[in-house]
Amino acid sequence: MARDALQLVYEQREKQVEQALYAYQKSQKMLFEQRKQLQNLSQYRQQYISQLTAKGGGAIHL
């Protein structure tokens, strides 16, 4: 009886660990995607500033 209870607790904990691992992996993927988006936006901003400066808008401070 005690062994069955321990087995049940073990299986529940194992399931919780699997769920936590899945949530962690999902969060890591989301973080990677957000960092990539930030990098793309930063590049776009730099290109925009360069084009604006080239067209004579050098006095604008961003």
PDB file of N, CA, C and O in Angstrom:
ATOM      1  N   MET A   1       0.830  -1.195   0.000  1.00  0.00           N
ATOM      2  CA  MET A   1       0.000   0.000   0.000  1.00  0.00           C
ATOM      3  C   MET A   1       0.870   1.252   0.000  1.00  0.00           C
ATOM      4  O   MET A   1       0.654   2.160  -0.779  1.00  0.00           O
ATOM      5  N   ALA A   2       1.858   1.282   0.902  1.00  0.00           N
ATOM      6  CA  ALA A   2       2.741   2.441   0.971  1.00  0.00           C
ATOM      7  C   ALA A   2       3.537   2.585  -0.319  1.00  0.00           C
ATOM      8  O   ALA A   2       3.800   3.685  -0.786  1.00  0.00           O
ATOM      9  N   ARG A   3       3.894   1.445  -0.892  1.00  0.00           N
ATOM     10  CA  ARG A   3       4.647   1.474  -2.138  1.00  0.00           C
ATOM     11  C   ARG A   3       3.802   2.066  -3.263  1.00  0.00           C
ATOM     12  O   ARG A   3       4.297   2.833  -4.094  1.00  0.00           O
ATOM     13  N   ASP A   4       2.529   1.725  -3.313  1.00  0.00           N
ATOM     14  CA  ASP A   4       1.628   2.276  -4.321  1.00  0.00           C
ATOM     15  C   ASP A   4       1.486   3.790  -4.149  1.00  0.00           C
ATOM     16  O   ASP A   4       1.452   4.526  -5.134  1.00  0.00           O
ATOM     17  N   ALA A   5       1.415   4.232  -2.914  1.00  0.00           N
ATOM     18  CA  ALA A   5       1.299   5.662  -2.639  1.00  0.00           C
ATOM     19  C   ALA A   5       2.566   6.389  -3.088  1.00  0.00           C
ATOM     20  O   ALA A   5       2.498   7.469  -3.688  1.00  0.00           O
ATOM     21  N   LEU A   6       3.715   5.795  -2.808  1.00  0.00           N
ATOM     22  CA  LEU A   6       4.975   6.394  -3.227  1.00  0.00           C
ATOM     23  C   LEU A   6       5.082   6.434  -4.756  1.00  0.00           C
ATOM     24  O   LEU A   6       5.571   7.409  -5.332  1.00  0.00           O
ATOM     25  N   GLN A   7       4.614   5.380  -5.387  1.00  0.00           N
ATOM     26  CA  GLN A   7       4.639   5.326  -6.853  1.00  0.00           C
ATOM     27  C   GLN A   7       3.744   6.423  -7.427  1.00  0.00           C
ATOM     28  O   GLN A   7       4.113   7.085  -8.399  1.00  0.00           O
ATOM     29  N   LEU A   8       2.600   6.622  -6.834  1.00  0.00           N
ATOM     30  CA  LEU A   8       1.676   7.659  -7.279  1.00  0.00           C
ATOM     31  C   LEU A   8       2.298   9.050  -7.128  1.00  0.00           C
ATOM     32  O   LEU A   8       2.241   9.871  -8.046  1.00  0.00           O
ATOM     33  N   VAL A   9       2.919   9.290  -5.978  1.00  0.00           N
ATOM     34  CA  VAL A   9       3.582  10.579  -5.741  1.00  0.00           C
ATOM     35  C   VAL A   9       4.707  10.772  -6.754  1.00  0.00           C
ATOM     36  O   VAL A   9       4.866  11.850  -7.326  1.00  0.00           O
ATOM     37  N   TYR A  10       5.483   9.729  -6.988  1.00  0.00           N
ATOM     38  CA  TYR A  10       6.581   9.797  -7.954  1.00  0.00           C
ATOM     39  C   TYR A  10       6.049  10.148  -9.343  1.00  0.00           C
ATOM     40  O   TYR A  10       6.613  11.018 -10.026  1.00  0.00           O
ATOM     41  N   GLU A  11       4.996   9.493  -9.756  1.00  0.00           N
ATOM     42  CA  GLU A  11       4.434   9.749 -11.083  1.00  0.00           C
ATOM     43  C   GLU A  11       3.884  11.173 -11.199  1.00  0.00           C
ATOM     44  O   GLU A  11       4.038  11.820 -12.234  1.00  0.00           O
ATOM     45  N   GLN A  12       3.264  11.648 -10.130  1.00  0.00           N
ATOM     46  CA  GLN A  12       2.760  13.024 -10.145  1.00  0.00           C
ATOM     47  C   GLN A  12       3.914  14.024 -10.254  1.00  0.00           C
ATOM     48  O   GLN A  12       3.827  14.994 -11.008  1.00  0.00           O
ATOM     49  N   ARG A  13       4.961  13.800  -9.505  1.00  0.00           N
ATOM     50  CA  ARG A  13       6.129  14.696  -9.553  1.00  0.00           C
ATOM     51  C   ARG A  13       6.795  14.633 -10.924  1.00  0.00           C
ATOM     52  O   ARG A  13       7.230  15.643 -11.452  1.00  0.00           O
ATOM     53  N   GLU A  14       6.861  13.450 -11.481  1.00  0.00           N
ATOM     54  CA  GLU A  14       7.451  13.290 -12.804  1.00  0.00           C
ATOM     55  C   GLU A  14       6.651  14.080 -13.850  1.00  0.00           C
ATOM     56  O   GLU A  14       7.224  14.750 -14.708  1.00  0.00           O
ATOM     57  N   LYS A  15       5.343  14.028 -13.734  1.00  0.00           N
ATOM     58  CA  LYS A  15       4.481  14.777 -14.639  1.00  0.00           C
ATOM     59  C   LYS A  15       4.683  16.279 -14.448  1.00  0.00           C
ATOM     60  O   LYS A  15       4.737  17.050 -15.415  1.00  0.00           O
ATOM     61  N   GLN A  16       4.816  16.719 -13.191  1.00  0.00           N
ATOM     62  CA  GLN A  16       5.054  18.136 -12.916  1.00  0.00           C
ATOM     63  C   GLN A  16       6.387  18.597 -13.508  1.00  0.00           C
ATOM     64  O   GLN A  16       6.491  19.700 -14.038  1.00  0.00           O
ATOM     65  N   VAL A  17       7.397  17.756 -13.414  1.00  0.00           N
ATOM     66  CA  VAL A  17       8.702  18.091 -13.978  1.00  0.00           C
ATOM     67  C   VAL A  17       8.598  18.216 -15.496  1.00  0.00           C
ATOM     68  O   VAL A  17       9.142  19.150 -16.089  1.00  0.00           O
ATOM     69  N   GLU A  18       7.887  17.305 -16.128  1.00  0.00           N
ATOM     70  CA  GLU A  18       7.699  17.365 -17.578  1.00  0.00           C
ATOM     71  C   GLU A  18       6.966  18.643 -17.983  1.00  0.00           C
ATOM     72  O   GLU A  18       7.334  19.296 -18.964  1.00  0.00           O
ATOM     73  N   GLN A  19       5.953  19.009 -17.222  1.00  0.00           N
ATOM     74  CA  GLN A  19       5.204  20.234 -17.517  1.00  0.00           C
ATOM     75  C   GLN A  19       6.077  21.472 -17.326  1.00  0.00           C
ATOM     76  O   GLN A  19       6.016  22.404 -18.119  1.00  0.00           O
ATOM     77  N   ALA A  20       6.886  21.461 -16.290  1.00  0.00           N
ATOM     78  CA  ALA A  20       7.784  22.583 -16.035  1.00  0.00           C
ATOM     79  C   ALA A  20       8.827  22.695 -17.142  1.00  0.00           C
ATOM     80  O   ALA A  20       9.153  23.799 -17.596  1.00  0.00           O
ATOM     81  N   LEU A  21       9.333  21.571 -17.593  1.00  0.00           N
ATOM     82  CA  LEU A  21      10.310  21.568 -18.679  1.00  0.00           C
ATOM     83  C   LEU A  21       9.684  22.110 -19.959  1.00  0.00           C
ATOM     84  O   LEU A  21      10.294  22.916 -20.663  1.00  0.00           O
ATOM     85  N   TYR A  22       8.471  21.702 -20.253  1.00  0.00           N
ATOM     86  CA  TYR A  22       7.770  22.199 -21.432  1.00  0.00           C
ATOM     87  C   TYR A  22       7.564  23.715 -21.334  1.00  0.00           C
ATOM     88  O   TYR A  22       7.816  24.443 -22.301  1.00  0.00           O
ATOM     89  N   ALA A  23       7.153  24.198 -20.172  1.00  0.00           N
ATOM     90  CA  ALA A  23       6.940  25.638 -19.980  1.00  0.00           C
ATOM     91  C   ALA A  23       8.262  26.392 -20.122  1.00  0.00           C
ATOM     92  O   ALA A  23       8.307  27.472 -20.724  1.00  0.00           O
ATOM     93  N   TYR A  24       9.342  25.833 -19.606  1.00  0.00           N
ATOM     94  CA  TYR A  24      10.648  26.459 -19.719  1.00  0.00           C
ATOM     95  C   TYR A  24      11.080  26.545 -21.186  1.00  0.00           C
ATOM     96  O   TYR A  24      11.547  27.592 -21.640  1.00  0.00           O
ATOM     97  N   GLN A  25      10.928  25.457 -21.907  1.00  0.00           N
ATOM     98  CA  GLN A  25      11.317  25.445 -23.320  1.00  0.00           C
ATOM     99  C   GLN A  25      10.483  26.431 -24.131  1.00  0.00           C
ATOM    100  O   GLN A  25      11.010  27.128 -25.005  1.00  0.00           O
ATOM    101  N   LYS A  26       9.217  26.505 -23.829  1.00  0.00           N
ATOM    102  CA  LYS A  26       8.333  27.444 -24.520  1.00  0.00           C
ATOM    103  C   LYS A  26       8.756  28.884 -24.221  1.00  0.00           C
ATOM    104  O   LYS A  26       8.793  29.736 -25.118  1.00  0.00           O
ATOM    105  N   SER A  27       9.106  29.144 -22.970  1.00  0.00           N
ATOM    106  CA  SER A  27       9.555  30.480 -22.578  1.00  0.00           C
ATOM    107  C   SER A  27      10.871  30.837 -23.251  1.00  0.00           C
ATOM    108  O   SER A  27      11.074  31.974 -23.686  1.00  0.00           O
ATOM    109  N   GLN A  28      11.783  29.875 -23.347  1.00  0.00           N
ATOM    110  CA  GLN A  28      13.060  30.104 -24.011  1.00  0.00           C
ATOM    111  C   GLN A  28      12.851  30.441 -25.487  1.00  0.00           C
ATOM    112  O   GLN A  28      13.506  31.334 -26.023  1.00  0.00           O
ATOM    113  N   LYS A  29      11.941  29.736 -26.133  1.00  0.00           N
ATOM    114  CA  LYS A  29      11.639  30.000 -27.542  1.00  0.00           C
ATOM    115  C   LYS A  29      11.059  31.403 -27.704  1.00  0.00           C
ATOM    116  O   LYS A  29      11.443  32.150 -28.606  1.00  0.00           O
ATOM    117  N   MET A  30      10.155  31.765 -26.815  1.00  0.00           N
ATOM    118  CA  MET A  30       9.539  33.090 -26.874  1.00  0.00           C
ATOM    119  C   MET A  30      10.593  34.176 -26.641  1.00  0.00           C
ATOM    120  O   MET A  30      10.599  35.203 -27.328  1.00  0.00           O
ATOM    121  N   LEU A  31      11.486  33.951 -25.693  1.00  0.00           N
ATOM    122  CA  LEU A  31      12.556  34.903 -25.416  1.00  0.00           C
ATOM    123  C   LEU A  31      13.438  35.083 -26.645  1.00  0.00           C
ATOM    124  O   LEU A  31      13.786  36.209 -27.021  1.00  0.00           O
ATOM    125  N   PHE A  32      13.805  33.993 -27.297  1.00  0.00           N
ATOM    126  CA  PHE A  32      14.621  34.063 -28.503  1.00  0.00           C
ATOM    127  C   PHE A  32      13.912  34.874 -29.587  1.00  0.00           C
ATOM    128  O   PHE A  32      14.523  35.735 -30.230  1.00  0.00           O
ATOM    129  N   GLU A  33      12.631  34.618 -29.780  1.00  0.00           N
ATOM    130  CA  GLU A  33      11.866  35.336 -30.793  1.00  0.00           C
ATOM    131  C   GLU A  33      11.761  36.821 -30.470  1.00  0.00           C
ATOM    132  O   GLU A  33      11.870  37.669 -31.366  1.00  0.00           O
ATOM    133  N   GLN A  34      11.565  37.150 -29.204  1.00  0.00           N
ATOM    134  CA  GLN A  34      11.471  38.553 -28.800  1.00  0.00           C
ATOM    135  C   GLN A  34      12.815  39.271 -28.978  1.00  0.00           C
ATOM    136  O   GLN A  34      12.853  40.429 -29.400  1.00  0.00           O
ATOM    137  N   ARG A  35      13.894  38.594 -28.652  1.00  0.00           N
ATOM    138  CA  ARG A  35      15.219  39.198 -28.854  1.00  0.00           C
ATOM    139  C   ARG A  35      15.492  39.428 -30.333  1.00  0.00           C
ATOM    140  O   ARG A  35      16.075  40.447 -30.711  1.00  0.00           O
ATOM    141  N   LYS A  36      15.091  38.483 -31.167  1.00  0.00           N
ATOM    142  CA  LYS A  36      15.270  38.634 -32.614  1.00  0.00           C
ATOM    143  C   LYS A  36      14.445  39.815 -33.118  1.00  0.00           C
ATOM    144  O   LYS A  36      14.924  40.612 -33.939  1.00  0.00           O
ATOM    145  N   GLN A  37      13.230  39.948 -32.646  1.00  0.00           N
ATOM    146  CA  GLN A  37      12.384  41.064 -33.048  1.00  0.00           C
ATOM    147  C   GLN A  37      13.001  42.389 -32.607  1.00  0.00           C
ATOM    148  O   GLN A  37      13.008  43.367 -33.360  1.00  0.00           O
ATOM    149  N   LEU A  38      13.541  42.443 -31.408  1.00  0.00           N
ATOM    150  CA  LEU A  38      14.196  43.648 -30.911  1.00  0.00           C
ATOM    151  C   LEU A  38      15.409  43.994 -31.770  1.00  0.00           C
ATOM    152  O   LEU A  38      15.629  45.158 -32.120  1.00  0.00           O
ATOM    153  N   GLN A  39      16.164  42.988 -32.133  1.00  0.00           N
ATOM    154  CA  GLN A  39      17.326  43.200 -32.988  1.00  0.00           C
ATOM    155  C   GLN A  39      16.888  43.759 -34.349  1.00  0.00           C
ATOM    156  O   GLN A  39      17.495  44.706 -34.860  1.00  0.00           O
ATOM    157  N   ASN A  40      15.840  43.194 -34.916  1.00  0.00           N
ATOM    158  CA  ASN A  40      15.332  43.681 -36.200  1.00  0.00           C
ATOM    159  C   ASN A  40      14.843  45.121 -36.093  1.00  0.00           C
ATOM    160  O   ASN A  40      15.095  45.936 -36.993  1.00  0.00           O
ATOM    161  N   LEU A  41      14.158  45.442 -35.018  1.00  0.00           N
ATOM    162  CA  LEU A  41      13.681  46.814 -34.827  1.00  0.00           C
ATOM    163  C   LEU A  41      14.838  47.791 -34.638  1.00  0.00           C
ATOM    164  O   LEU A  41      14.794  48.916 -35.149  1.00  0.00           O
ATOM    165  N   SER A  42      15.861  47.367 -33.945  1.00  0.00           N
ATOM    166  CA  SER A  42      17.032  48.226 -33.763  1.00  0.00           C
ATOM    167  C   SER A  42      17.722  48.487 -35.097  1.00  0.00           C
ATOM    168  O   SER A  42      18.139  49.616 -35.374  1.00  0.00           O
ATOM    169  N   GLN A  43      17.830  47.463 -35.920  1.00  0.00           N
ATOM    170  CA  GLN A  43      18.426  47.631 -37.245  1.00  0.00           C
ATOM    171  C   GLN A  43      17.577  48.570 -38.098  1.00  0.00           C
ATOM    172  O   GLN A  43      18.109  49.443 -38.789  1.00  0.00           O
ATOM    173  N   TYR A  44      16.274  48.395 -38.038  1.00  0.00           N
ATOM    174  CA  TYR A  44      15.369  49.260 -38.795  1.00  0.00           C
ATOM    175  C   TYR A  44      15.529  50.714 -38.341  1.00  0.00           C
ATOM    176  O   TYR A  44      15.602  51.629 -39.167  1.00  0.00           O
ATOM    177  N   ARG A  45      15.610  50.906 -37.040  1.00  0.00           N
ATOM    178  CA  ARG A  45      15.780  52.260 -36.493  1.00  0.00           C
ATOM    179  C   ARG A  45      17.073  52.888 -36.986  1.00  0.00           C
ATOM    180  O   ARG A  45      17.094  54.055 -37.401  1.00  0.00           O
ATOM    181  N   GLN A  46      18.155  52.121 -36.976  1.00  0.00           N
ATOM    182  CA  GLN A  46      19.441  52.637 -37.443  1.00  0.00           C
ATOM    183  C   GLN A  46      19.382  52.993 -38.932  1.00  0.00           C
ATOM    184  O   GLN A  46      19.901  54.037 -39.353  1.00  0.00           O
ATOM    185  N   GLN A  47      18.743  52.154 -39.721  1.00  0.00           N
ATOM    186  CA  GLN A  47      18.597  52.437 -41.151  1.00  0.00           C
ATOM    187  C   GLN A  47      17.755  53.696 -41.359  1.00  0.00           C
ATOM    188  O   GLN A  47      18.067  54.533 -42.206  1.00  0.00           O
ATOM    189  N   TYR A  48      16.704  53.821 -40.602  1.00  0.00           N
ATOM    190  CA  TYR A  48      15.822  54.985 -40.710  1.00  0.00           C
ATOM    191  C   TYR A  48      16.585  56.268 -40.369  1.00  0.00           C
ATOM    192  O   TYR A  48      16.494  57.264 -41.078  1.00  0.00           O
ATOM    193  N   ILE A  49      17.340  56.231 -39.290  1.00  0.00           N
ATOM    194  CA  ILE A  49      18.121  57.403 -38.878  1.00  0.00           C
ATOM    195  C   ILE A  49      19.160  57.746 -39.946  1.00  0.00           C
ATOM    196  O   ILE A  49      19.356  58.920 -40.279  1.00  0.00           O
ATOM    197  N   SER A  50      19.810  56.723 -40.487  1.00  0.00           N
ATOM    198  CA  SER A  50      20.816  56.962 -41.527  1.00  0.00           C
ATOM    199  C   SER A  50      20.197  57.613 -42.753  1.00  0.00           C
ATOM    200  O   SER A  50      20.751  58.565 -43.316  1.00  0.00           O
ATOM    201  N   GLN A  51      19.043  57.113 -43.170  1.00  0.00           N
ATOM    202  CA  GLN A  51      18.364  57.685 -44.330  1.00  0.00           C
ATOM    203  C   GLN A  51      17.895  59.104 -44.045  1.00  0.00           C
ATOM    204  O   GLN A  51      18.010  59.989 -44.895  1.00  0.00           O
ATOM    205  N   LEU A  52      17.390  59.335 -42.872  1.00  0.00           N
ATOM    206  CA  LEU A  52      16.914  60.658 -42.494  1.00  0.00           C
ATOM    207  C   LEU A  52      18.069  61.655 -42.469  1.00  0.00           C
ATOM    208  O   LEU A  52      17.944  62.774 -42.965  1.00  0.00           O
ATOM    209  N   THR A  53      19.184  61.230 -41.909  1.00  0.00           N
ATOM    210  CA  THR A  53      20.369  62.083 -41.844  1.00  0.00           C
ATOM    211  C   THR A  53      20.874  62.398 -43.264  1.00  0.00           C
ATOM    212  O   THR A  53      21.262  63.513 -43.550  1.00  0.00           O
ATOM    213  N   ALA A  54      20.881  61.390 -44.117  1.00  0.00           N
ATOM    214  CA  ALA A  54      21.345  61.571 -45.496  1.00  0.00           C
ATOM    215  C   ALA A  54      20.459  62.547 -46.266  1.00  0.00           C
ATOM    216  O   ALA A  54      20.920  63.223 -47.175  1.00  0.00           O
ATOM    217  N   LYS A  55      19.208  62.632 -45.886  1.00  0.00           N
ATOM    218  CA  LYS A  55      18.266  63.533 -46.577  1.00  0.00           C
ATOM    219  C   LYS A  55      18.246  64.933 -45.953  1.00  0.00           C
ATOM    220  O   LYS A  55      17.397  65.739 -46.289  1.00  0.00           O
ATOM    221  N   GLY A  56      19.120  65.187 -45.003  1.00  0.00           N
ATOM    222  CA  GLY A  56      19.205  66.529 -44.441  1.00  0.00           C
ATOM    223  C   GLY A  56      18.483  66.715 -43.132  1.00  0.00           C
ATOM    224  O   GLY A  56      18.303  67.829 -42.682  1.00  0.00           O
ATOM    225  N   GLY A  57      18.072  65.675 -42.501  1.00  0.00           N
ATOM    226  CA  GLY A  57      17.375  65.796 -41.222  1.00  0.00           C
ATOM    227  C   GLY A  57      18.304  65.559 -40.061  1.00  0.00           C
ATOM    228  O   GLY A  57      17.902  65.008 -39.035  1.00  0.00           O
ATOM    229  N   GLY A  58      19.536  65.949 -40.180  1.00  0.00           N
ATOM    230  CA  GLY A  58      20.542  65.681 -39.155  1.00  0.00           C
ATOM    231  C   GLY A  58      20.270  66.350 -37.827  1.00  0.00           C
ATOM    232  O   GLY A  58      20.829  65.949 -36.812  1.00  0.00           O
ATOM    233  N   ALA A  59      19.434  67.343 -37.789  1.00  0.00           N
ATOM    234  CA  ALA A  59      19.167  68.058 -36.541  1.00  0.00           C
ATOM    235  C   ALA A  59      18.143  67.333 -35.671  1.00  0.00           C
ATOM    236  O   ALA A  59      17.887  67.741 -34.549  1.00  0.00           O
ATOM    237  N   ILE A  60      17.562  66.277 -36.164  1.00  0.00           N
ATOM    238  CA  ILE A  60      16.556  65.536 -35.403  1.00  0.00           C
ATOM    239  C   ILE A  60      17.260  64.575 -34.444  1.00  0.00           C
ATOM    240  O   ILE A  60      18.155  63.835 -34.831  1.00  0.00           O
ATOM    241  N   HIS A  61      16.875  64.611 -33.186  1.00  0.00           N
ATOM    242  CA  HIS A  61      17.474  63.755 -32.161  1.00  0.00           C
ATOM    243  C   HIS A  61      16.488  62.668 -31.774  1.00  0.00           C
ATOM    244  O   HIS A  61      15.392  62.962 -31.303  1.00  0.00           O
ATOM    245  N   LEU A  62      16.872  61.439 -31.972  1.00  0.00           N
ATOM    246  CA  LEU A  62      16.016  60.305 -31.617  1.00  0.00           C
ATOM    247  C   LEU A  62      16.584  59.564 -30.442  1.00  0.00           C
ATOM    248  O   LEU A  62      17.698  59.303 -30.312  1.00  0.00           O
TER     249      LEU A  62
END
